[in-house]
mmCIF file of N, CA and C in Angstrom:
data_model
loop_
_atom_site.group_PDB
_atom_site.id
_atom_site.type_symbol
_atom_site.label_atom_id
_atom_site.label_comp_id
_atom_site.label_asym_id
_atom_site.label_seq_id
_atom_site.Cartn_x
_atom_site.Cartn_y
_atom_site.Cartn_z
ATOM 1 N N MET A 1 30.865 -16.372 -6.762
ATOM 2 C CA MET A 1 29.664 -16.101 -7.093
ATOM 3 C C MET A 1 28.649 -16.194 -6.711
ATOM 4 N N PRO A 2 27.584 -15.316 -6.193
ATOM 5 C CA PRO A 2 26.420 -15.845 -4.940
ATOM 6 C C PRO A 2 25.602 -16.834 -6.351
ATOM 7 N N ASP A 3 24.948 -17.581 -5.161
ATOM 8 C CA ASP A 3 23.760 -18.956 -6.078
ATOM 9 C C ASP A 3 22.555 -17.686 -6.266
ATOM 10 N N ALA A 4 22.211 -17.979 -7.645
ATOM 11 C CA ALA A 4 20.750 -17.296 -7.815
ATOM 12 C C ALA A 4 19.694 -17.522 -7.481
ATOM 13 N N THR A 5 19.804 -18.692 -6.422
ATOM 14 C CA THR A 5 18.430 -18.771 -5.442
ATOM 15 C C THR A 5 18.832 -17.969 -4.425
ATOM 16 N N GLU A 6 19.628 -17.899 -4.019
ATOM 17 C CA GLU A 6 20.126 -17.290 -2.368
ATOM 18 C C GLU A 6 19.244 -16.139 -2.347
ATOM 19 N N ALA A 7 18.446 -16.070 -0.962
ATOM 20 C CA ALA A 7 17.492 -15.074 -0.839
ATOM 21 C C ALA A 7 16.764 -14.697 -1.926
ATOM 22 N N ARG A 8 16.086 -15.943 -2.455
ATOM 23 C CA ARG A 8 15.047 -15.602 -3.848
ATOM 24 C C ARG A 8 13.784 -15.081 -2.991
ATOM 25 N N PHE A 9 13.369 -15.463 -1.930
ATOM 26 C CA PHE A 9 12.253 -14.961 -1.513
ATOM 27 C C PHE A 9 12.008 -14.229 -0.548
ATOM 28 N N SER A 10 13.145 -13.487 -0.423
ATOM 29 C CA SER A 10 13.258 -12.338 0.699
ATOM 30 C C SER A 10 12.463 -10.942 0.497
ATOM 31 N N TYR A 11 12.028 -10.528 -1.021
ATOM 32 C CA TYR A 11 11.194 -9.446 -1.428
ATOM 33 C C TYR A 11 11.671 -8.394 -0.671
ATOM 34 N N GLU A 12 12.753 -7.879 -1.039
ATOM 35 C CA GLU A 12 13.149 -6.797 -0.207
ATOM 36 C C GLU A 12 12.444 -5.794 -0.589
ATOM 37 N N GLY A 13 11.861 -5.510 -1.779
ATOM 38 C CA GLY A 13 10.764 -4.395 -1.894
ATOM 39 C C GLY A 13 9.782 -4.162 -1.638
ATOM 40 N N LEU A 14 9.262 -5.090 -0.307
ATOM 41 C CA LEU A 14 8.134 -4.780 0.383
ATOM 42 C C LEU A 14 8.438 -4.190 1.510
ATOM 43 N N ASP A 15 7.982 -2.552 1.035
ATOM 44 C CA ASP A 15 8.670 -1.546 2.051
ATOM 45 C C ASP A 15 7.807 -1.425 3.442
ATOM 46 N N ARG A 16 8.289 -2.018 4.602
ATOM 47 C CA ARG A 16 7.773 -1.662 6.052
ATOM 48 C C ARG A 16 6.721 -0.794 5.921
ATOM 49 N N VAL A 17 7.140 0.807 5.436
ATOM 50 C CA VAL A 17 6.104 1.895 5.769
ATOM 51 C C VAL A 17 4.763 1.596 4.899
ATOM 52 N N ILE A 18 4.898 0.850 3.418
ATOM 53 C CA ILE A 18 3.453 0.689 3.048
ATOM 54 C C ILE A 18 3.211 -0.396 3.095
ATOM 55 N N HIS A 19 3.934 -1.590 3.544
ATOM 56 C CA HIS A 19 3.125 -2.581 3.751
ATOM 57 C C HIS A 19 2.003 -3.003 4.859
ATOM 58 N N GLU A 20 2.097 -1.807 5.812
ATOM 59 C CA GLU A 20 1.189 -1.830 6.692
ATOM 60 C C GLU A 20 -0.569 -1.687 6.587
ATOM 61 N N ARG A 21 -1.180 -2.503 6.592
ATOM 62 C CA ARG A 21 -2.757 -2.786 5.973
ATOM 63 C C ARG A 21 -3.419 -1.395 5.922
ATOM 64 N N ALA A 22 -3.406 -0.249 6.889
ATOM 65 C CA ALA A 22 -4.042 0.639 6.683
ATOM 66 C C ALA A 22 -3.241 1.444 5.833
ATOM 67 N N ARG A 23 -2.257 1.668 5.886
ATOM 68 C CA ARG A 23 -1.405 2.444 4.784
ATOM 69 C C ARG A 23 -1.023 1.870 3.480
ATOM 70 N N LEU A 24 -1.363 1.009 3.069
ATOM 71 C CA LEU A 24 -1.422 0.287 1.933
ATOM 72 C C LEU A 24 -2.877 0.523 1.316
ATOM 73 N N SER A 25 -4.130 0.488 2.248
ATOM 74 C CA SER A 25 -5.240 1.218 2.124
ATOM 75 C C SER A 25 -5.334 2.410 1.759
ATOM 76 N N VAL A 26 -4.497 3.418 2.500
ATOM 77 C CA VAL A 26 -4.557 4.639 2.056
ATOM 78 C C VAL A 26 -3.926 5.331 0.605
ATOM 79 N N LEU A 27 -2.583 4.731 0.647
ATOM 80 C CA LEU A 27 -1.921 4.607 -0.737
ATOM 81 C C LEU A 27 -2.793 4.171 -1.978
ATOM 82 N N THR A 28 -3.211 3.086 -2.051
ATOM 83 C CA THR A 28 -4.220 2.818 -2.820
ATOM 84 C C THR A 28 -5.585 3.795 -3.370
ATOM 85 N N SER A 29 -5.873 3.949 -2.030
ATOM 86 C CA SER A 29 -6.998 4.937 -2.238
ATOM 87 C C SER A 29 -6.562 6.126 -3.119
ATOM 88 N N LEU A 30 -5.099 6.713 -2.829
ATOM 89 C CA LEU A 30 -4.790 7.948 -3.214
ATOM 90 C C LEU A 30 -4.245 7.575 -4.583
ATOM 91 N N ALA A 31 -3.968 6.599 -5.391
ATOM 92 C CA ALA A 31 -3.374 6.068 -6.372
ATOM 93 C C ALA A 31 -4.341 6.158 -7.110
ATOM 94 N N SER A 32 -5.868 5.817 -6.940
ATOM 95 C CA SER A 32 -6.757 5.630 -7.718
ATOM 96 C C SER A 32 -7.384 6.884 -7.716
ATOM 97 N N HIS A 33 -7.138 8.113 -7.331
ATOM 98 C CA HIS A 33 -7.641 9.435 -7.194
ATOM 99 C C HIS A 33 -6.355 10.327 -7.430
ATOM 100 N N PRO A 34 -5.722 10.528 -8.569
ATOM 101 C CA PRO A 34 -4.606 11.628 -8.773
ATOM 102 C C PRO A 34 -4.837 12.632 -8.400
ATOM 103 N N ARG A 35 -5.699 13.596 -8.363
ATOM 104 C CA ARG A 35 -6.101 14.788 -8.112
ATOM 105 C C ARG A 35 -5.987 14.831 -6.501
ATOM 106 N N GLY A 36 -6.013 13.922 -5.609
ATOM 107 C CA GLY A 36 -5.993 13.762 -4.518
ATOM 108 C C GLY A 36 -7.563 13.299 -3.672
ATOM 109 N N LEU A 37 -7.661 13.157 -2.236
ATOM 110 C CA LEU A 37 -8.964 13.118 -1.508
ATOM 111 C C LEU A 37 -8.942 13.894 -0.297
ATOM 112 N N ALA A 38 -9.930 14.312 0.041
ATOM 113 C CA ALA A 38 -10.426 15.291 1.138
ATOM 114 C C ALA A 38 -10.187 14.316 2.105
ATOM 115 N N PHE A 39 -9.578 14.929 3.516
ATOM 116 C CA PHE A 39 -9.392 13.970 4.454
ATOM 117 C C PHE A 39 -10.522 12.948 4.760
ATOM 118 N N PRO A 40 -11.936 13.451 4.941
ATOM 119 C CA PRO A 40 -13.160 12.662 5.272
ATOM 120 C C PRO A 40 -13.385 11.646 4.159
ATOM 121 N N ASP A 41 -13.305 12.018 2.989
ATOM 122 C CA ASP A 41 -13.285 10.760 2.012
ATOM 123 C C ASP A 41 -12.413 9.992 1.862
ATOM 124 N N LEU A 42 -11.372 10.049 2.370
ATOM 125 C CA LEU A 42 -10.153 9.156 2.386
ATOM 126 C C LEU A 42 -10.458 8.205 3.725
ATOM 127 N N LYS A 43 -10.813 8.866 4.706
ATOM 128 C CA LYS A 43 -11.229 8.370 6.032
ATOM 129 C C LYS A 43 -12.261 7.299 5.463
ATOM 130 N N ARG A 44 -13.476 7.895 5.036
ATOM 131 C CA ARG A 44 -14.274 7.006 4.820
ATOM 132 C C ARG A 44 -13.835 5.397 3.946
ATOM 133 N N LEU A 45 -13.171 5.946 2.707
ATOM 134 C CA LEU A 45 -12.526 4.752 1.840
ATOM 135 C C LEU A 45 -12.001 3.813 2.646
ATOM 136 N N CYS A 46 -11.260 4.160 3.697
ATOM 137 C CA CYS A 46 -9.788 3.609 3.826
ATOM 138 C C CYS A 46 -10.751 2.560 5.452
ATOM 139 N N GLY A 47 -12.091 3.062 5.786
ATOM 140 C CA GLY A 47 -12.548 2.695 7.198
ATOM 141 C C GLY A 47 -11.826 2.878 8.252
ATOM 142 N N LEU A 48 -11.107 4.145 8.382
ATOM 143 C CA LEU A 48 -10.224 4.522 9.602
ATOM 144 C C LEU A 48 -10.975 5.174 10.721
ATOM 145 N N THR A 49 -10.498 5.864 11.568
ATOM 146 C CA THR A 49 -11.050 6.981 12.470
ATOM 147 C C THR A 49 -10.104 7.611 12.240
ATOM 148 N N ASP A 50 -10.742 9.150 12.269
ATOM 149 C CA ASP A 50 -9.835 10.384 12.326
ATOM 150 C C ASP A 50 -8.406 10.367 13.056
ATOM 151 N N GLY A 51 -8.195 9.650 14.184
ATOM 152 C CA GLY A 51 -7.037 9.885 14.960
ATOM 153 C C GLY A 51 -5.994 8.902 14.108
ATOM 154 N N ASN A 52 -6.512 7.769 13.582
ATOM 155 C CA ASN A 52 -5.753 6.489 12.911
ATOM 156 C C ASN A 52 -5.494 7.169 11.613
ATOM 157 N N LEU A 53 -6.229 7.536 10.815
ATOM 158 C CA LEU A 53 -5.953 8.220 9.761
ATOM 159 C C LEU A 53 -4.998 8.842 9.547
ATOM 160 N N SER A 54 -4.715 10.095 10.782
ATOM 161 C CA SER A 54 -3.951 10.909 10.760
ATOM 162 C C SER A 54 -2.688 10.669 11.595
ATOM 163 N N ARG A 55 -2.476 9.434 11.877
ATOM 164 C CA ARG A 55 -1.299 9.019 12.631
ATOM 165 C C ARG A 55 -0.601 8.207 11.221
ATOM 166 N N HIS A 56 -1.569 7.302 10.076
ATOM 167 C CA HIS A 56 -0.916 7.018 9.221
ATOM 168 C C HIS A 56 -0.503 7.911 7.957
ATOM 169 N N LEU A 57 -0.943 9.035 7.683
ATOM 170 C CA LEU A 57 -1.055 9.833 7.206
ATOM 171 C C LEU A 57 0.640 11.071 7.592
ATOM 172 N N ALA A 58 0.839 10.708 8.800
ATOM 173 C CA ALA A 58 2.092 11.576 9.440
ATOM 174 C C ALA A 58 3.332 10.428 9.242
ATOM 175 N N VAL A 59 3.122 9.059 9.225
ATOM 176 C CA VAL A 59 4.272 8.393 9.122
ATOM 177 C C VAL A 59 4.438 8.665 7.385
ATOM 178 N N LEU A 60 3.306 8.332 6.577
ATOM 179 C CA LEU A 60 3.511 8.575 5.112
ATOM 180 C C LEU A 60 3.906 9.840 4.477
ATOM 181 N N GLN A 61 3.584 10.854 5.102
ATOM 182 C CA GLN A 61 4.101 12.186 4.949
ATOM 183 C C GLN A 61 5.722 12.563 5.309
ATOM 184 N N GLU A 62 6.153 11.588 6.287
ATOM 185 C CA GLU A 62 7.647 11.755 6.867
ATOM 186 C C GLU A 62 8.189 11.162 5.819
ATOM 187 N N ALA A 63 7.716 10.057 5.247
ATOM 188 C CA ALA A 63 8.245 9.238 4.212
ATOM 189 C C ALA A 63 8.430 9.465 2.802
ATOM 190 N N ASP A 64 7.998 11.050 2.529
ATOM 191 C CA ASP A 64 7.822 11.497 1.444
ATOM 192 C C ASP A 64 6.947 10.972 0.393
ATOM 193 N N LEU A 65 5.766 9.834 0.928
ATOM 194 C CA LEU A 65 5.122 9.397 0.046
ATOM 195 C C LEU A 65 3.561 9.945 0.131
ATOM 196 N N VAL A 66 3.392 10.929 0.857
ATOM 197 C CA VAL A 66 1.989 11.759 0.545
ATOM 198 C C VAL A 66 2.621 13.158 0.782
ATOM 199 N N ALA A 67 1.654 13.733 0.455
ATOM 200 C CA ALA A 67 1.604 15.262 0.851
ATOM 201 C C ALA A 67 0.224 16.030 1.080
ATOM 202 N N LEU A 68 0.166 16.758 2.198
ATOM 203 C CA LEU A 68 -1.143 17.042 2.628
ATOM 204 C C LEU A 68 -1.180 18.766 2.306
ATOM 205 N N GLU A 69 -2.244 19.287 2.118
ATOM 206 C CA GLU A 69 -2.140 20.458 1.662
ATOM 207 C C GLU A 69 -3.647 21.078 2.271
ATOM 208 N N LYS A 70 -3.769 21.924 3.018
ATOM 209 C CA LYS A 70 -4.782 22.398 4.250
ATOM 210 C C LYS A 70 -5.366 23.773 3.585
ATOM 211 N N GLY A 71 -6.442 23.799 3.657
ATOM 212 C CA GLY A 71 -7.096 25.149 2.631
ATOM 213 C C GLY A 71 -8.615 25.128 3.252
ATOM 214 N N TYR A 72 -9.405 25.569 2.288
ATOM 215 C CA TYR A 72 -10.864 25.556 2.651
ATOM 216 C C TYR A 72 -11.697 25.319 1.563
ATOM 217 N N ASP A 73 -12.588 24.965 1.672
ATOM 218 C CA ASP A 73 -13.720 24.583 0.752
ATOM 219 C C ASP A 73 -15.160 24.779 1.248
ATOM 220 N N GLN A 74 -15.429 26.230 0.756
ATOM 221 C CA GLN A 74 -16.905 26.698 1.305
ATOM 222 C C GLN A 74 -16.794 27.367 2.521
ATOM 223 N N ASN A 75 -15.536 27.835 2.991
ATOM 224 C CA ASN A 75 -15.397 28.397 4.408
ATOM 225 C C ASN A 75 -15.133 27.525 5.456
ATOM 226 N N ARG A 76 -14.843 26.322 4.879
ATOM 227 C CA ARG A 76 -14.701 25.031 6.229
ATOM 228 C C ARG A 76 -13.084 24.920 5.641
ATOM 229 N N PRO A 77 -12.695 24.491 6.846
ATOM 230 C CA PRO A 77 -11.166 24.033 6.619
ATOM 231 C C PRO A 77 -11.260 22.563 6.033
ATOM 232 N N GLN A 78 -10.218 22.234 5.599
ATOM 233 C CA GLN A 78 -10.285 21.161 4.518
ATOM 234 C C GLN A 78 -8.564 20.786 4.158
ATOM 235 N N THR A 79 -8.196 19.448 4.521
ATOM 236 C CA THR A 79 -7.178 18.833 4.134
ATOM 237 C C THR A 79 -7.214 17.867 2.996
ATOM 238 N N LEU A 80 -6.244 18.381 2.346
ATOM 239 C CA LEU A 80 -6.674 17.538 0.783
ATOM 240 C C LEU A 80 -5.014 16.456 0.730
ATOM 241 N N CYS A 81 -5.543 15.181 0.461
ATOM 242 C CA CYS A 81 -4.173 14.455 0.549
ATOM 243 C C CYS A 81 -3.980 13.680 -0.884
ATOM 244 N N ARG A 82 -2.693 13.610 -1.097
ATOM 245 C CA ARG A 82 -2.427 13.435 -2.154
ATOM 246 C C ARG A 82 -1.119 12.525 -2.414
ATOM 247 N N LEU A 83 -0.626 11.836 -3.503
ATOM 248 C CA LEU A 83 0.400 10.930 -3.257
ATOM 249 C C LEU A 83 1.667 11.987 -4.074
ATOM 250 N N THR A 84 2.746 11.712 -3.608
ATOM 251 C CA THR A 84 4.146 12.581 -3.832
ATOM 252 C C THR A 84 4.608 12.060 -5.526
ATOM 253 N N PRO A 85 5.124 12.479 -6.334
ATOM 254 C CA PRO A 85 5.531 12.169 -7.338
ATOM 255 C C PRO A 85 6.473 10.447 -6.947
ATOM 256 N N SER A 86 7.540 10.911 -5.864
ATOM 257 C CA SER A 86 8.254 9.986 -5.235
ATOM 258 C C SER A 86 7.367 8.897 -4.879
ATOM 259 N N GLY A 87 6.441 9.138 -4.079
ATOM 260 C CA GLY A 87 5.349 8.053 -3.719
ATOM 261 C C GLY A 87 4.690 7.386 -4.486
ATOM 262 N N ARG A 88 4.632 7.940 -5.523
ATOM 263 C CA ARG A 88 3.875 6.917 -6.857
ATOM 264 C C ARG A 88 4.486 6.084 -7.137
ATOM 265 N N ALA A 89 6.214 6.518 -7.254
ATOM 266 C CA ALA A 89 6.993 5.850 -7.730
ATOM 267 C C ALA A 89 7.287 4.592 -7.163
ATOM 268 N N ARG A 90 7.243 5.073 -5.640
ATOM 269 C CA ARG A 90 7.670 3.987 -4.610
ATOM 270 C C ARG A 90 6.514 2.933 -4.676
ATOM 271 N N PHE A 91 5.338 3.335 -4.534
ATOM 272 C CA PHE A 91 4.047 2.665 -4.500
ATOM 273 C C PHE A 91 4.354 1.612 -5.680
ATOM 274 N N LEU A 92 4.180 1.859 -6.864
ATOM 275 C CA LEU A 92 4.554 1.239 -8.223
ATOM 276 C C LEU A 92 5.481 0.330 -7.789
ATOM 277 N N GLU A 93 6.536 0.575 -7.608
ATOM 278 C CA GLU A 93 7.933 -0.249 -7.170
ATOM 279 C C GLU A 93 7.306 -1.322 -5.827
ATOM 280 N N TYR A 94 6.754 -0.903 -5.181
ATOM 281 C CA TYR A 94 6.262 -1.990 -4.253
ATOM 282 C C TYR A 94 5.078 -3.177 -4.755
ATOM 283 N N LEU A 95 4.535 -2.543 -5.808
ATOM 284 C CA LEU A 95 3.352 -3.253 -6.221
ATOM 285 C C LEU A 95 3.921 -4.366 -7.213
ATOM 286 N N ALA A 96 4.845 -3.877 -7.582
ATOM 287 C CA ALA A 96 5.678 -5.021 -8.508
ATOM 288 C C ALA A 96 6.161 -5.936 -7.828
ATOM 289 N N VAL A 97 6.772 -5.878 -6.832
ATOM 290 C CA VAL A 97 7.349 -6.950 -5.811
ATOM 291 C C VAL A 97 6.359 -7.548 -5.167
ATOM 292 N N LEU A 98 5.193 -6.827 -4.940
ATOM 293 C CA LEU A 98 4.099 -7.782 -4.090
ATOM 294 C C LEU A 98 3.668 -8.414 -5.474
ATOM 295 N N GLU A 99 3.462 -8.537 -6.937
ATOM 296 C CA GLU A 99 2.890 -9.295 -7.716
ATOM 297 C C GLU A 99 3.749 -10.531 -8.021
ATOM 298 N N GLN A 100 5.246 -10.381 -7.676
ATOM 299 C CA GLN A 100 5.886 -11.195 -7.800
ATOM 300 C C GLN A 100 5.975 -12.152 -6.487
ATOM 301 N N VAL A 101 5.325 -11.607 -5.591
ATOM 302 C CA VAL A 101 5.330 -12.925 -4.514
ATOM 303 C C VAL A 101 4.277 -13.668 -4.871
ATOM 304 N N VAL A 102 3.023 -13.024 -5.158
ATOM 305 C CA VAL A 102 1.607 -13.973 -5.705
ATOM 306 C C VAL A 102 2.054 -14.864 -6.962
ATOM 307 N N ARG A 103 2.921 -14.375 -7.782
ATOM 308 C CA ARG A 103 3.401 -15.201 -8.817
ATOM 309 C C ARG A 103 3.917 -16.492 -8.087
ATOM 310 N N ASP A 104 4.995 -16.250 -7.137
ATOM 311 C CA ASP A 104 5.804 -17.491 -6.820
ATOM 312 C C ASP A 104 4.775 -17.916 -5.939
ATOM 313 N N ALA A 105 3.614 -17.571 -5.102
ATOM 314 C CA ALA A 105 2.873 -18.434 -4.691
ATOM 315 C C ALA A 105 2.123 -18.905 -5.396
ATOM 316 N N GLN A 106 1.585 -18.907 -6.283
ATOM 317 C CA GLN A 106 0.700 -19.631 -7.442
ATOM 318 C C GLN A 106 1.461 -20.562 -7.897
ATOM 319 N N ALA A 107 2.873 -20.484 -8.245
ATOM 320 C CA ALA A 107 3.668 -21.350 -8.943
ATOM 321 C C ALA A 107 3.982 -22.323 -7.602
ATOM 322 N N ALA A 108 4.167 -22.016 -6.707
ATOM 323 C CA ALA A 108 4.258 -23.064 -5.503
ATOM 324 C C ALA A 108 2.907 -23.978 -5.531
ATOM 325 N N GLY A 109 1.741 -23.295 -5.517
ATOM 326 C CA GLY A 109 0.617 -23.963 -5.084
ATOM 327 C C GLY A 109 0.628 -25.011 -6.437
ATOM 328 N N GLY A 110 0.563 -24.450 -7.588
ATOM 329 C CA GLY A 110 0.286 -25.532 -8.596
ATOM 330 C C GLY A 110 1.763 -26.732 -8.969
ATOM 331 N N LYS A 111 2.814 -26.517 -8.076
ATOM 332 C CA LYS A 111 3.715 -27.711 -7.952
ATOM 333 C C LYS A 111 3.221 -28.662 -7.006
ATOM 334 N N ASP A 112 2.526 -28.156 -5.925
ATOM 335 C CA ASP A 112 1.617 -28.901 -4.994
ATOM 336 C C ASP A 112 0.687 -29.624 -5.603
ATOM 337 N N ALA A 113 -0.018 -29.232 -6.391
ATOM 338 C CA ALA A 113 -1.513 -29.703 -6.813
ATOM 339 C C ALA A 113 -1.341 -31.315 -6.955
ATOM 340 N N ALA A 114 -0.107 -32.000 -7.543
ATOM 341 C CA ALA A 114 -0.057 -32.887 -7.502
ATOM 342 C C ALA A 114 -0.249 -33.913 -6.403
ATOM 343 N N ALA A 115 0.461 -33.077 -5.315
ATOM 344 C CA ALA A 115 0.692 -34.070 -3.995
ATOM 345 C C ALA A 115 -0.624 -33.827 -3.092
ATOM 346 N N GLY A 116 -1.432 -33.321 -3.250
ATOM 347 C CA GLY A 116 -2.813 -33.280 -2.388
ATOM 348 C C GLY A 116 -3.481 -32.218 -2.771
ATOM 349 N N SER A 117 -5.047 -32.169 -1.767
ATOM 350 C CA SER A 117 -5.870 -31.070 -2.558
ATOM 351 C C SER A 117 -5.215 -29.688 -2.243
ATOM 352 N N LYS A 118 -5.865 -28.619 -2.870
ATOM 353 C CA LYS A 118 -5.374 -27.417 -2.583
ATOM 354 C C LYS A 118 -6.612 -26.647 -1.943
ATOM 355 N N SER A 119 -5.997 -25.885 -0.852
ATOM 356 C CA SER A 119 -6.928 -24.784 -0.526
ATOM 357 C C SER A 119 -7.505 -23.754 -1.121
ATOM 358 N N ALA A 120 -8.363 -22.885 -0.452
ATOM 359 C CA ALA A 120 -8.969 -21.873 -1.345
ATOM 360 C C ALA A 120 -7.965 -20.826 -2.050
ATOM 361 N N ALA A 121 -6.807 -20.992 -1.601
ATOM 362 C CA ALA A 121 -5.351 -19.729 -1.387
ATOM 363 C C ALA A 121 -4.722 -20.388 -2.641
ATOM 364 N N GLY A 122 -5.129 -21.733 -2.900
ATOM 365 C CA GLY A 122 -4.292 -22.551 -4.136
ATOM 366 C C GLY A 122 -2.749 -23.540 -3.470
ATOM 367 N N PHE A 123 -2.746 -23.270 -1.865
ATOM 368 C CA PHE A 123 -1.765 -24.150 -1.302
ATOM 369 C C PHE A 123 -2.339 -25.594 -1.421
ATOM 370 N N ALA A 124 -1.452 -26.367 -1.361
ATOM 371 C CA ALA A 124 -1.793 -28.043 -0.740
ATOM 372 C C ALA A 124 -2.205 -28.056 0.547
ATOM 373 N N GLU A 125 -3.146 -28.786 0.946
ATOM 374 C CA GLU A 125 -3.676 -29.072 2.335
ATOM 375 C C GLU A 125 -2.575 -30.045 3.204
ATOM 376 N N PRO A 126 -2.054 -29.801 4.202
ATOM 377 C CA PRO A 126 -1.299 -30.726 4.891
ATOM 378 C C PRO A 126 -1.985 -32.014 4.879
ATOM 379 N N ALA A 127 -1.261 -33.391 4.962
ATOM 380 C CA ALA A 127 -1.791 -34.597 4.951
ATOM 381 C C ALA A 127 -2.387 -34.907 6.496
#
């Protein structure tokens, strides 16, 4: 029987597709806007260029995390970006693992508090 502490901190649920900073920003923005966001609004919220956002959206769409709907708004072309149902579920699973990472780091910081001063992140400073 494997030891319960074996690979305790491997955090297998930290999906590499989601974990990249720009894609995490895109998914967080879309999660907070269930009806979706127009491409320019998403670009502004995430602080990305057109090309950079397009590339990240392509990766997320290929992974079935987001859906893109092309249409028109007042006779102007518009792309609406939304989380897919499976994308929302995967993102919430990812967040649960990320919350565990934070809890583990806080617990480690608390254990080290008696050993030395803490940094701003809550970890003991090296002596």
